[in-house]
CSV table of C-alpha atoms in Angstrom, one decimal:
chain,number,residue,atom,x,y,z
A,15,MET,CA,2.2,15.8,15.8
A,16,GLU,CA,-0.9,17.5,17.2
A,17,SER,CA,-2.9,15.0,18.0
A,18,LEU,CA,-7.2,15.4,18.2
A,19,LEU,CA,-8.6,12.0,19.0
A,20,VAL,CA,-8.3,8.1,19.5
A,21,PHE,CA,-10.6,5.6,19.6
A,22,THR,CA,-11.2,2.2,18.9
A,23,SER,CA,-13.5,0.8,16.9
A,24,PRO,CA,-16.3,-2.8,17.9
A,25,PRO,CA,-15.2,-6.0,17.0
A,26,SER,CA,-15.8,-7.0,13.3
A,27,THR,CA,-16.6,-9.1,10.6
A,28,CYS,CA,-12.7,-8.7,9.9
A,29,SER,CA,-12.9,-7.8,6.2
A,30,TYR,CA,-9.2,-10.1,5.4
A,31,LEU,CA,-10.5,-13.0,7.2
A,32,PRO,CA,-14.2,-12.8,7.6
A,33,ASP,CA,-14.2,-16.0,9.5
A,34,ARG,CA,-12.7,-14.2,12.0
A,35,ARG,CA,-13.7,-10.9,13.8
A,36,ALA,CA,-11.5,-7.6,14.1
A,37,ALA,CA,-10.8,-3.8,15.6
A,38,LEU,CA,-8.4,-1.4,14.8
A,39,THR,CA,-7.5,1.0,16.9
A,40,TYR,CA,-7.7,4.3,15.3
A,41,GLU,CA,-5.8,8.1,15.9
A,42,ILE,CA,-6.6,11.6,13.8
A,43,VAL,CA,-4.1,14.3,14.0
A,44,ALA,CA,-4.5,17.4,12.9
A,45,ARG,CA,-0.6,17.6,12.6
A,46,MET,CA,2.7,15.3,12.0
A,47,THR,CA,6.3,15.8,10.4
A,48,ALA,CA,7.2,12.6,8.2
A,49,ALA,CA,10.0,11.6,10.4
A,50,GLU,CA,7.2,12.0,13.1
A,51,TYR,CA,5.0,9.4,11.5
A,52,GLN,CA,7.9,6.8,10.1
A,53,GLU,CA,8.4,6.4,13.7
A,54,ARG,CA,4.2,5.1,14.0
A,55,LEU,CA,5.6,3.3,10.6
A,56,LYS,CA,8.3,1.3,12.3
A,57,ALA,CA,5.3,-0.1,15.5
A,58,GLY,CA,3.4,-0.8,13.7
A,59,TRP,CA,0.7,1.7,12.6
A,60,ARG,CA,-1.4,3.0,8.9
A,61,ARG,CA,-2.2,5.2,7.6
A,62,PHE,CA,-4.6,6.9,4.9
A,63,GLY,CA,-4.8,10.9,4.7
A,64,PHE,CA,-4.7,11.8,8.7
A,65,SER,CA,-5.9,9.3,10.1
A,66,LEU,CA,-3.4,6.4,11.9
A,67,PHE,CA,-4.3,2.5,12.5
A,68,ARG,CA,-3.4,-0.7,13.7
A,69,PRO,CA,-5.3,-4.1,14.2
A,70,THR,CA,-6.1,-4.3,18.3
A,71,CYS,CA,-8.0,-6.9,17.0
A,72,PRO,CA,-9.1,-9.3,20.9
A,73,SER,CA,-7.8,-13.1,19.0
A,74,CYS,CA,-6.2,-13.0,16.3
A,75,THR,CA,-2.8,-11.3,15.3
A,76,ALA,CA,-2.7,-12.3,11.6
A,77,CYS,CA,-2.2,-9.0,10.3
A,78,GLN,CA,1.7,-8.3,10.5
A,79,SER,CA,3.5,-5.4,9.0
A,80,LEU,CA,6.1,-5.6,6.0
A,81,ARG,CA,8.9,-4.9,4.8
A,82,VAL,CA,11.8,-5.2,2.4
A,83,PRO,CA,14.9,-4.3,3.2
A,84,VAL,CA,16.3,-3.6,-0.2
A,85,ALA,CA,20.4,-4.0,-0.8
A,86,ALA,CA,18.9,-7.7,-0.4
A,87,PHE,CA,15.7,-7.8,-2.1
A,88,LYS,CA,16.6,-10.5,-5.4
A,89,PRO,CA,13.3,-11.1,-7.7
A,90,ASP,CA,11.6,-14.8,-7.8
A,91,ARG,CA,11.5,-16.1,-11.9
A,92,SER,CA,8.1,-14.3,-11.9
A,93,GLN,CA,9.3,-11.2,-11.0
A,94,ARG,CA,12.2,-10.7,-13.6
A,95,ARG,CA,8.9,-12.5,-15.3
A,96,CYS,CA,7.0,-9.4,-15.2
A,97,LEU,CA,9.9,-7.0,-14.9
A,98,ALA,CA,10.4,-7.9,-18.6
A,99,ALA,CA,6.7,-7.9,-19.7
A,100,ASN,CA,7.0,-4.3,-18.5
A,101,ALA,CA,10.3,-2.0,-17.8
A,102,GLY,CA,9.9,-1.0,-21.7
A,103,ASP,CA,6.6,-0.1,-22.3
A,104,VAL,CA,5.2,0.7,-18.8
A,105,ARG,CA,6.2,4.7,-18.4
A,106,LEU,CA,6.0,5.4,-14.3
A,107,GLU,CA,5.5,9.4,-13.6
A,108,ILE,CA,5.8,10.4,-9.9
A,109,GLY,CA,4.2,13.8,-8.5
A,110,THR,CA,2.3,15.3,-6.3
A,111,PRO,CA,-1.4,14.1,-5.7
A,112,GLU,CA,-4.5,15.5,-7.4
A,113,VAL,CA,-8.1,14.5,-8.4
A,114,THR,CA,-8.8,13.8,-11.8
A,115,ASP,CA,-11.8,12.1,-13.5
A,116,ASP,CA,-9.3,9.5,-14.9
A,117,LYS,CA,-8.0,8.6,-11.8
A,118,LEU,CA,-11.7,8.4,-10.5
A,119,ASP,CA,-12.7,5.8,-13.3
A,120,LEU,CA,-9.8,4.1,-12.9
A,121,TYR,CA,-10.3,3.8,-8.9
A,122,ASP,CA,-13.9,3.0,-9.7
A,123,ARG,CA,-13.5,0.0,-12.2
A,124,PHE,CA,-11.0,-1.7,-10.3
A,125,HIS,CA,-12.9,-1.4,-7.6
A,126,ALA,CA,-15.8,-3.0,-9.1
A,127,PHE,CA,-13.6,-5.7,-10.6
A,128,GLN,CA,-12.9,-6.9,-7.0
A,129,SER,CA,-16.1,-7.4,-5.9
A,130,ASP,CA,-16.6,-9.1,-9.1
A,131,HIS,CA,-14.1,-11.5,-8.5
A,132,VAL,CA,-12.1,-11.5,-5.5
A,133,GLY,CA,-15.0,-10.6,-3.2
A,134,TRP,CA,-14.8,-7.2,-2.0
A,135,ASN,CA,-16.8,-4.6,-0.9
A,136,ASP,CA,-18.8,-3.2,-3.5
A,137,HIS,CA,-18.7,0.5,-2.1
A,138,GLY,CA,-20.3,3.2,-5.6
A,139,PRO,CA,-18.8,5.8,-7.5
A,140,LYS,CA,-16.0,7.2,-5.9
A,141,SER,CA,-16.2,10.9,-5.1
A,142,ALA,CA,-13.8,13.8,-5.6
A,143,ALA,CA,-13.6,14.2,-2.1
A,144,ASP,CA,-13.8,11.2,-0.7
A,145,TYR,CA,-11.0,11.2,-2.9
A,146,ALA,CA,-9.0,13.9,-2.2
A,147,GLU,CA,-9.9,13.3,1.8
A,148,SER,CA,-8.3,9.4,1.2
A,149,PHE,CA,-4.8,10.8,-1.0
A,150,VAL,CA,-4.8,14.1,-2.1
A,151,ASP,CA,-5.1,15.7,1.2
A,152,ASN,CA,-2.1,14.4,3.9
A,153,PRO,CA,-0.1,15.9,6.6
A,154,PHE,CA,3.0,16.6,4.4
A,155,MET,CA,4.7,15.3,1.0
A,156,THR,CA,3.6,12.1,-0.2
A,157,GLN,CA,3.6,11.1,-3.5
A,158,GLU,CA,1.6,10.0,-6.2
A,159,TRP,CA,3.0,7.5,-9.1
A,160,CYS,CA,1.4,6.9,-12.2
A,161,TYR,CA,1.6,3.9,-14.8
A,162,TYR,CA,1.2,5.1,-18.4
A,163,LEU,CA,0.9,2.6,-20.9
A,164,GLY,CA,1.4,4.3,-24.6
A,165,GLU,CA,-0.8,7.7,-23.2
A,166,LYS,CA,-2.9,6.0,-20.8
A,167,LEU,CA,-3.1,5.5,-17.6
A,168,VAL,CA,-3.3,2.5,-16.2
A,169,GLY,CA,-1.8,2.6,-12.3
A,170,VAL,CA,-1.8,4.3,-9.8
A,171,GLY,CA,0.3,4.3,-6.8
A,172,TYR,CA,0.6,6.6,-3.5
A,173,VAL,CA,3.5,6.8,-1.5
A,174,ASP,CA,6.1,8.2,1.4
A,175,ARG,CA,8.8,8.9,0.9
A,176,PHE,CA,11.6,8.8,4.1
A,177,PRO,CA,15.0,8.4,5.3
A,178,GLU,CA,14.0,5.1,6.4
A,179,GLY,CA,12.7,4.1,3.2
A,180,LEU,CA,9.5,4.4,0.8
A,181,SER,CA,5.8,3.6,2.2
A,182,LEU,CA,3.7,1.7,-0.1
A,183,ILE,CA,0.7,3.6,0.9
A,184,TYR,CA,-2.1,2.4,-1.5
A,185,PHE,CA,-2.1,1.5,-5.3
A,186,PHE,CA,-5.0,0.6,-8.5
A,187,HIS,CA,-4.4,-1.1,-11.6
A,188,ASP,CA,-6.8,-1.1,-14.9
A,189,PRO,CA,-8.4,-3.8,-14.5
A,190,ASP,CA,-8.3,-4.5,-18.6
A,191,GLU,CA,-4.1,-4.9,-18.2
A,192,ARG,CA,-4.3,-7.2,-15.0
A,193,ALA,CA,-2.4,-10.1,-17.2
A,194,ARG,CA,0.8,-6.9,-16.1
A,195,SER,CA,0.5,-7.6,-12.9
A,196,LEU,CA,0.9,-4.3,-11.9
A,197,GLY,CA,0.7,-4.8,-8.5
A,198,THR,CA,3.9,-6.5,-8.1
A,199,PHE,CA,5.6,-4.1,-10.6
A,200,ASN,CA,4.2,-0.7,-8.4
A,201,VAL,CA,6.2,-3.1,-5.6
A,202,LEU,CA,9.3,-4.4,-8.3
A,203,SER,CA,9.5,-0.1,-8.9
A,204,ALA,CA,9.7,1.7,-6.0
A,205,LEU,CA,12.0,-1.5,-4.5
A,206,ARG,CA,14.3,0.2,-7.7
A,207,VAL,CA,13.9,3.8,-6.4
A,208,ALA,CA,14.7,3.3,-3.3
A,209,GLY,CA,17.5,1.5,-4.4
A,210,GLU,CA,19.0,4.5,-6.7
A,211,GLN,CA,17.8,7.0,-3.9
A,212,ASN,CA,20.0,4.5,-1.2
A,213,LEU,CA,17.1,4.0,0.7
A,214,PRO,CA,17.2,0.7,2.9
A,215,HIS,CA,13.3,0.0,3.4
A,216,VAL,CA,10.1,-0.5,1.3
A,217,TYR,CA,7.6,-1.0,3.3
A,218,LEU,CA,3.9,-3.2,2.5
A,219,GLY,CA,2.5,-2.7,4.6
A,220,TYR,CA,0.1,-5.6,6.6
A,221,TYR,CA,0.5,-9.1,5.3
A,222,VAL,CA,-2.3,-11.7,6.5
A,223,LYS,CA,-1.8,-15.4,5.3
A,224,GLY,CA,-5.0,-17.1,3.1
A,225,CYS,CA,-6.2,-12.8,2.3
A,226,ARG,CA,-6.1,-13.2,-1.6
A,227,SER,CA,-5.9,-10.2,-1.8
A,228,LEU,CA,-2.3,-9.4,0.3
A,229,GLU,CA,-1.1,-13.0,0.1
A,230,TYR,CA,0.9,-11.0,-3.2
A,231,LYS,CA,3.7,-9.8,-1.0
A,232,GLY,CA,5.3,-12.7,1.1
A,233,ARG,CA,6.6,-13.3,-2.6
A,234,PHE,CA,9.4,-10.2,-2.1
A,235,ARG,CA,12.2,-12.0,-0.6
A,236,PRO,CA,13.3,-12.1,1.8
A,237,HIS,CA,11.6,-9.5,4.5
A,238,GLU,CA,11.2,-8.9,7.1
A,239,VAL,CA,7.7,-8.9,9.8
A,240,LEU,CA,7.7,-6.8,13.2
A,241,GLY,CA,7.3,-8.8,15.8
A,242,GLY,CA,4.4,-8.4,18.7
A,243,ASP,CA,7.6,-7.5,21.4
A,244,GLY,CA,8.7,-4.3,18.2
A,245,VAL,CA,11.3,-6.0,16.9
A,246,TRP,CA,11.5,-6.1,13.2
A,247,ARG,CA,12.8,-9.8,12.0
A,248,SER,CA,13.4,-11.5,8.7
A,249,VAL,CA,11.9,-14.1,8.2
A,250,ALA,CA,12.7,-17.0,5.5
A,251,ASP,CA,8.5,-17.3,5.0
A,252,VAL,CA,5.0,-15.7,6.5
């Protein structure tokens, strides 16, 4: 790995829990292998493109890295309903990341809906260059998971694959199809694919109790969280 820059942002209002202060430590890399990132991921780091990051908040530890052991996972009743509602209708195609007008439109509509109904900050339309920087330009091979209802693109996810498992980077979907719970279906699809490929874990990123957008991750059980001592432990709930 070739590291270019490491820095910590000054404390600011947390985007997950607005009543708290947050800070992130970033590391910008020029080169990094999948195996090198796997070790960072297991230590609590995440990434977008060539930027690694992890929370280093001055007085809060609400962000918890969460992963699901594939062999032990059992879908609950709601997740089984999600599978039944989508498995016969929604088609998954896994390929190489690329920018298209359909993806840009879907991304912007998803974020506009989240801004209006969930309280996300409104970032305005995302340019093709910004989209490529976030999702297409990567230090190693990344998968693009596209979900179709008929010929209509209804969801896009980005996934890293390692010997240790799958890491879900980001997912967005058609707000008009929100009744299908496509975010849940994306995680269930990742658990299915990981099982088919004999991969032990699916990494879901950060879980934050009290954050509406992230609490769904805790419903995939059993799961493991990364402790402050660097050890992953199975927990009944978070």
